[in-house]
Amino acid sequence: MIDILPAPLDAGELARAALTLDDAAPELVARLAAPPPGRRWTALATPDLDGVIFASMSGNIGHVDLLAVDPGARRRGLGRALVGAAEEWLRAQGAEEARFAGNPPCYAWPGIDVRYTPAHCLAESLGYERYHAAWNMTVDLSGDLSCDADLARLANEGITVRAAPAGERAEVVEFVRKQWRDSWAWEAEQAAGCHYAEREGEILGFASWGARPLWFGPMGTAEAARGLGVGRVLLRRCLADQAAAGLRSAQIGWVGPIHFYAKAVGARVERVFWLYRRRFKEVS
């Protein structure tokens, strides 16, 4: 029997040692430990802090947000015990289903990176089924990210592109909330950088980066403004910010329009994630 305890929130170094494909693992732990107000979540760990798990709720769906076991402590059943403890907590919160899948807007990854073989083996051995795939695209930030000609063209059409500093994004955040959803609005508010386009005081589109360490997104253009090239400019402005911050590459997370990003900035699909779920049996 492995005791599972509430986890200290300084588990970043454990995550770094365990999640070798993710240089920003400590920052991801910090992100998960500061979710939107009202989120139900927990972090659990083994007594020696050689394993940690984060879990959260979204409606009646439970999420395993992060699982990390120190490489030197594997094959002792720690991962299985941590998932079991997380599932017990999720059931107590009213979860009808558990998922190894991101819980927007505050998540680490869309699912399990296909290269983390032990995590896939664990999920499938516990009865989780793979139900979806998602992907991130990577952008090389060493290239030309200028967009002066596009900015001039938009200006001739009465469209201005501006930066929205932190603390001065209320209008942009409200635009995002009305056009899309609350989760994107929270990310835009939390982002390290944000740009938006407007015409005659009306916001047409936005793009942001850094709500998740090193990642670009979310971004969106109002339907009435699509086809004007607003999205390409906003994307490039954000990527230029990331390059100026010292990043050599950026990830575009949980991508939908692959063709748009490939054409606009030469992005390539690089990380693929499998999403898993398991229905909880009703207890009579």
Short mmCIF file of C-alpha atoms in Angstrom, two decimals:
data_model
loop_
_atom_site.label_atom_id
_atom_site.label_comp_id
_atom_site.label_asym_id
_atom_site.label_seq_id
_atom_site.Cartn_x
_atom_site.Cartn_y
_atom_site.Cartn_z
CA MET A 1 0.00 0.00 0.00
CA ILE A 2 1.48 3.34 -1.08
CA ASP A 3 0.42 6.38 0.93
CA ILE A 4 -0.56 9.38 -1.15
CA LEU A 5 -0.51 12.80 0.47
CA PRO A 6 -1.33 16.40 -0.48
CA ALA A 7 1.56 17.63 -2.61
CA PRO A 8 3.70 20.66 -1.93
CA LEU A 9 3.46 23.07 -4.82
CA ASP A 10 7.22 23.20 -5.38
CA ALA A 11 7.29 19.98 -7.41
CA GLY A 12 8.89 21.68 -10.39
CA GLU A 13 12.23 19.92 -10.18
CA LEU A 14 10.58 16.52 -9.94
CA ALA A 15 8.61 17.40 -13.07
CA ARG A 16 11.82 18.49 -14.82
CA ALA A 17 13.53 15.17 -14.02
CA ALA A 18 10.55 13.07 -15.07
CA LEU A 19 9.23 14.97 -18.09
CA THR A 20 12.36 14.99 -20.20
CA LEU A 21 10.62 16.29 -23.35
CA ASP A 22 9.53 19.46 -21.56
CA ASP A 23 12.21 21.97 -20.58
CA ALA A 24 9.50 24.21 -19.13
CA ALA A 25 8.11 21.53 -16.79
CA PRO A 26 8.66 23.63 -13.61
CA GLU A 27 6.82 26.55 -15.19
CA LEU A 28 3.98 24.21 -16.18
CA VAL A 29 3.68 23.06 -12.56
CA ALA A 30 3.51 26.69 -11.46
CA ARG A 31 0.84 27.38 -14.08
CA LEU A 32 -1.32 24.47 -12.91
CA ALA A 33 -0.95 25.69 -9.32
CA ALA A 34 -2.49 29.06 -10.23
CA PRO A 35 -5.73 28.19 -12.08
CA PRO A 36 -8.75 30.43 -12.69
CA PRO A 37 -10.80 31.32 -9.61
CA GLY A 38 -13.38 28.69 -8.79
CA ARG A 39 -11.59 25.73 -10.34
CA ARG A 40 -11.73 22.58 -8.25
CA TRP A 41 -8.31 20.98 -8.32
CA THR A 42 -5.82 19.05 -6.24
CA ALA A 43 -2.17 18.04 -6.21
CA LEU A 44 -1.12 14.76 -4.62
CA ALA A 45 2.30 13.22 -4.03
CA THR A 46 4.10 10.20 -2.63
CA PRO A 47 5.66 10.61 0.83
CA ASP A 48 9.21 10.93 -0.55
CA LEU A 49 8.05 13.36 -3.28
CA ASP A 50 9.24 10.99 -6.00
CA GLY A 51 5.85 11.13 -7.67
CA VAL A 52 3.23 13.85 -8.10
CA ILE A 53 -0.14 14.20 -9.82
CA PHE A 54 -2.37 17.19 -10.54
CA ALA A 55 -6.08 16.71 -11.16
CA SER A 56 -8.99 19.07 -11.76
CA MET A 57 -12.69 19.21 -12.56
CA SER A 58 -14.63 20.66 -15.49
CA GLY A 59 -18.36 20.17 -14.99
CA ASN A 60 -18.77 16.46 -14.35
CA ILE A 61 -15.53 15.56 -16.13
CA GLY A 62 -12.34 14.91 -14.20
CA HIS A 63 -8.90 15.58 -15.66
CA VAL A 64 -5.46 14.22 -14.89
CA ASP A 65 -3.49 17.37 -15.66
CA LEU A 66 0.04 16.21 -14.89
CA LEU A 67 1.66 12.99 -13.73
CA ALA A 68 5.38 12.80 -12.98
CA VAL A 69 7.38 9.99 -11.37
CA ASP A 70 11.12 10.29 -10.76
CA PRO A 71 12.99 8.02 -13.21
CA GLY A 72 14.82 6.34 -10.32
CA ALA A 73 11.54 5.42 -8.62
CA ARG A 74 9.71 3.85 -11.54
CA ARG A 75 8.37 0.28 -11.74
CA ARG A 76 7.29 0.44 -8.08
CA GLY A 77 3.63 1.18 -8.72
CA LEU A 78 3.83 4.87 -7.87
CA GLY A 79 2.12 6.06 -11.04
CA ARG A 80 -0.73 3.59 -10.58
CA ALA A 81 -1.17 4.63 -6.95
CA LEU A 82 -1.16 8.32 -7.85
CA VAL A 83 -3.77 7.88 -10.57
CA GLY A 84 -5.89 5.81 -8.19
CA ALA A 85 -5.75 8.54 -5.55
CA ALA A 86 -6.58 11.20 -8.14
CA GLU A 87 -9.55 9.16 -9.37
CA GLU A 88 -10.80 8.81 -5.79
CA TRP A 89 -10.66 12.58 -5.40
CA LEU A 90 -12.39 13.11 -8.74
CA ARG A 91 -15.19 10.72 -7.83
CA ALA A 92 -15.70 12.62 -4.58
CA GLN A 93 -16.07 15.78 -6.63
CA GLY A 94 -18.84 14.20 -8.70
CA ALA A 95 -16.83 13.18 -11.76
CA GLU A 96 -18.55 10.70 -14.08
CA GLU A 97 -15.50 10.32 -16.28
CA ALA A 98 -11.74 10.81 -15.97
CA ARG A 99 -9.53 11.99 -18.80
CA PHE A 100 -5.85 12.25 -19.54
CA ALA A 101 -6.62 15.44 -21.46
CA GLY A 102 -6.09 19.16 -21.03
CA ASN A 103 -8.62 21.13 -18.99
CA PRO A 104 -8.72 24.58 -20.64
CA PRO A 105 -7.90 27.28 -20.00
CA CYS A 106 -5.26 26.20 -17.48
CA TYR A 107 -3.57 23.04 -18.70
CA ALA A 108 -0.11 21.68 -19.41
CA TRP A 109 -0.70 19.72 -22.64
CA PRO A 110 -3.69 18.63 -24.78
CA GLY A 111 -3.05 15.00 -23.77
CA ILE A 112 -0.13 12.59 -23.44
CA ASP A 113 2.75 13.18 -25.85
CA VAL A 114 3.01 10.09 -28.05
CA ARG A 115 6.68 9.75 -27.06
CA TYR A 116 5.96 9.26 -23.34
CA THR A 117 5.53 5.50 -23.75
CA PRO A 118 5.31 4.61 -20.02
CA ALA A 119 2.41 7.04 -19.56
CA HIS A 120 0.49 5.44 -22.45
CA CYS A 121 1.12 1.97 -21.06
CA LEU A 122 -0.14 3.08 -17.65
CA ALA A 123 -3.28 4.73 -19.00
CA GLU A 124 -4.22 1.74 -21.13
CA SER A 125 -3.48 -0.76 -18.36
CA LEU A 126 -5.91 1.17 -16.14
CA GLY A 127 -8.70 0.85 -18.69
CA TYR A 128 -8.50 4.26 -20.36
CA GLU A 129 -9.43 4.36 -24.04
CA ARG A 130 -7.78 6.59 -26.61
CA TYR A 131 -10.48 8.78 -28.13
CA HIS A 132 -8.80 11.71 -29.87
CA ALA A 133 -5.49 13.11 -31.09
CA ALA A 134 -4.22 16.68 -30.95
CA TRP A 135 -1.04 18.39 -32.04
CA ASN A 136 1.21 21.37 -31.48
CA MET A 137 3.09 23.16 -34.23
CA THR A 138 6.58 24.61 -33.83
CA VAL A 139 7.80 27.90 -35.29
CA ASP A 140 11.46 28.76 -35.81
CA LEU A 141 11.81 32.30 -34.47
CA SER A 142 15.16 33.00 -36.13
CA GLY A 143 13.56 33.92 -39.45
CA ASP A 144 12.04 37.14 -40.72
CA LEU A 145 8.94 37.97 -38.70
CA SER A 146 8.46 41.50 -40.00
CA CYS A 147 5.06 42.57 -41.31
CA ASP A 148 5.58 46.24 -42.21
CA ALA A 149 4.01 45.92 -45.65
CA ASP A 150 0.96 44.19 -44.21
CA LEU A 151 0.65 46.81 -41.48
CA ALA A 152 0.73 49.57 -44.10
CA ARG A 153 -1.90 47.79 -46.17
CA LEU A 154 -4.18 47.38 -43.15
CA ALA A 155 -3.64 51.04 -42.23
CA ASN A 156 -4.87 52.02 -45.70
CA GLU A 157 -8.04 50.10 -44.90
CA GLY A 158 -8.43 51.93 -41.60
CA ILE A 159 -7.19 49.03 -39.46
CA THR A 160 -4.65 49.61 -36.69
CA VAL A 161 -2.73 46.90 -34.84
CA ARG A 162 -1.75 47.66 -31.26
CA ALA A 163 -0.13 45.97 -28.27
CA ALA A 164 -2.31 45.47 -25.21
CA PRO A 165 -0.11 45.71 -22.11
CA ALA A 166 -0.95 43.61 -19.05
CA GLY A 167 -3.49 45.42 -16.92
CA GLU A 168 -4.85 47.34 -19.92
CA ARG A 169 -6.73 44.57 -21.72
CA ALA A 170 -10.24 44.87 -20.39
CA GLU A 171 -11.76 45.67 -23.79
CA VAL A 172 -9.77 42.97 -25.56
CA VAL A 173 -10.68 40.39 -22.91
CA GLU A 174 -14.35 41.27 -23.19
CA PHE A 175 -14.15 41.03 -26.99
CA VAL A 176 -12.65 37.55 -26.69
CA ARG A 177 -15.29 36.50 -24.18
CA LYS A 178 -18.15 37.62 -26.40
CA GLN A 179 -16.72 36.25 -29.64
CA TRP A 180 -15.46 32.92 -28.33
CA ARG A 181 -15.47 31.69 -24.73
CA ASP A 182 -14.49 32.45 -21.15
CA SER A 183 -11.48 30.13 -21.28
CA TRP A 184 -9.87 32.09 -24.12
CA ALA A 185 -10.65 35.35 -22.32
CA TRP A 186 -8.81 34.12 -19.22
CA GLU A 187 -5.81 33.12 -21.32
CA ALA A 188 -5.73 36.49 -23.08
CA GLU A 189 -5.81 38.22 -19.70
CA GLN A 190 -3.03 36.01 -18.28
CA ALA A 191 -0.80 36.12 -21.37
CA ALA A 192 2.69 37.58 -21.29
CA GLY A 193 1.94 39.44 -24.53
CA CYS A 194 -1.18 40.40 -26.46
CA HIS A 195 -1.89 42.31 -29.68
CA TYR A 196 -5.19 43.32 -31.23
CA ALA A 197 -6.53 44.94 -34.39
CA GLU A 198 -9.22 47.61 -34.46
CA ARG A 199 -11.07 49.82 -36.92
CA GLU A 200 -12.98 52.91 -35.82
CA GLY A 201 -12.90 51.74 -32.23
CA GLU A 202 -14.17 48.24 -33.04
CA ILE A 203 -11.88 45.33 -32.18
CA LEU A 204 -11.52 42.91 -35.09
CA GLY A 205 -9.09 40.31 -33.80
CA PHE A 206 -6.52 39.42 -31.15
CA ALA A 207 -3.52 37.18 -30.58
CA SER A 208 -1.64 36.35 -27.40
CA TRP A 209 1.30 34.35 -26.13
CA GLY A 210 2.72 33.13 -22.83
CA ALA A 211 -0.46 32.14 -21.01
CA ARG A 212 1.31 28.76 -21.11
CA PRO A 213 5.11 28.86 -20.92
CA LEU A 214 6.75 29.29 -24.35
CA TRP A 215 3.48 28.78 -26.23
CA PHE A 216 1.66 31.01 -28.67
CA GLY A 217 -2.11 31.31 -28.44
CA PRO A 218 -4.94 31.70 -28.36
CA MET A 219 -5.78 33.95 -31.28
CA GLY A 220 -8.92 34.74 -33.25
CA THR A 221 -10.40 37.10 -35.84
CA ALA A 222 -14.02 38.20 -35.86
CA GLU A 223 -15.95 36.62 -38.71
CA ALA A 224 -16.62 39.97 -40.38
CA ALA A 225 -12.87 40.68 -40.61
CA ARG A 226 -11.67 37.35 -41.94
CA GLY A 227 -9.83 37.37 -45.21
CA LEU A 228 -8.22 40.77 -44.57
CA GLY A 229 -4.89 39.36 -43.36
CA VAL A 230 -5.43 40.51 -39.78
CA GLY A 231 -4.59 37.12 -38.29
CA ARG A 232 -1.25 36.83 -40.08
CA VAL A 233 -0.14 40.23 -38.76
CA LEU A 234 -1.25 39.52 -35.20
CA LEU A 235 0.52 36.15 -35.29
CA ARG A 236 3.77 37.68 -36.50
CA ARG A 237 3.63 40.49 -33.94
CA CYS A 238 3.33 37.96 -31.11
CA LEU A 239 6.07 35.71 -32.47
CA ALA A 240 8.36 38.73 -32.80
CA ASP A 241 7.71 39.45 -29.11
CA GLN A 242 8.68 35.90 -28.23
CA ALA A 243 11.87 36.18 -30.28
CA ALA A 244 12.69 39.47 -28.52
CA ALA A 245 12.18 37.69 -25.20
CA GLY A 246 15.03 35.34 -26.14
CA LEU A 247 13.10 32.33 -27.41
CA ARG A 248 14.51 30.46 -30.39
CA SER A 249 11.25 28.65 -31.15
CA ALA A 250 7.63 28.78 -30.10
CA GLN A 251 4.92 26.18 -29.85
CA ILE A 252 1.44 26.84 -31.21
CA GLY A 253 -0.71 24.78 -28.91
CA TRP A 254 -3.64 22.50 -29.68
CA VAL A 255 -3.74 23.63 -33.31
CA GLY A 256 -6.83 23.62 -35.49
CA PRO A 257 -5.93 25.36 -38.80
CA ILE A 258 -2.63 23.67 -39.70
CA HIS A 259 -2.56 25.18 -43.19
CA PHE A 260 -2.86 28.75 -41.91
CA TYR A 261 0.14 28.52 -39.59
CA ALA A 262 2.25 26.58 -42.08
CA LYS A 263 1.66 29.22 -44.77
CA ALA A 264 1.90 32.29 -42.53
CA VAL A 265 5.12 31.47 -40.64
CA GLY A 266 6.37 28.09 -41.87
CA ALA A 267 5.15 26.28 -38.74
CA ARG A 268 5.42 22.51 -38.72
CA VAL A 269 3.55 19.84 -36.79
CA GLU A 270 6.00 18.48 -34.25
CA ARG A 271 4.25 17.27 -31.09
CA VAL A 272 1.33 14.87 -31.23
CA PHE A 273 -0.79 13.98 -28.21
CA TRP A 274 -3.23 11.17 -27.56
CA LEU A 275 -6.22 11.90 -25.34
CA TYR A 276 -7.63 9.17 -23.09
CA ARG A 277 -10.83 8.76 -21.08
CA ARG A 278 -12.50 6.27 -18.77
CA ARG A 279 -16.09 6.27 -17.55
CA PHE A 280 -16.54 5.63 -13.85
CA LYS A 281 -18.90 2.83 -12.97
CA GLU A 282 -21.88 3.87 -10.92
CA VAL A 283 -21.79 2.66 -7.34
CA SER A 284 -25.16 1.28 -6.28
#
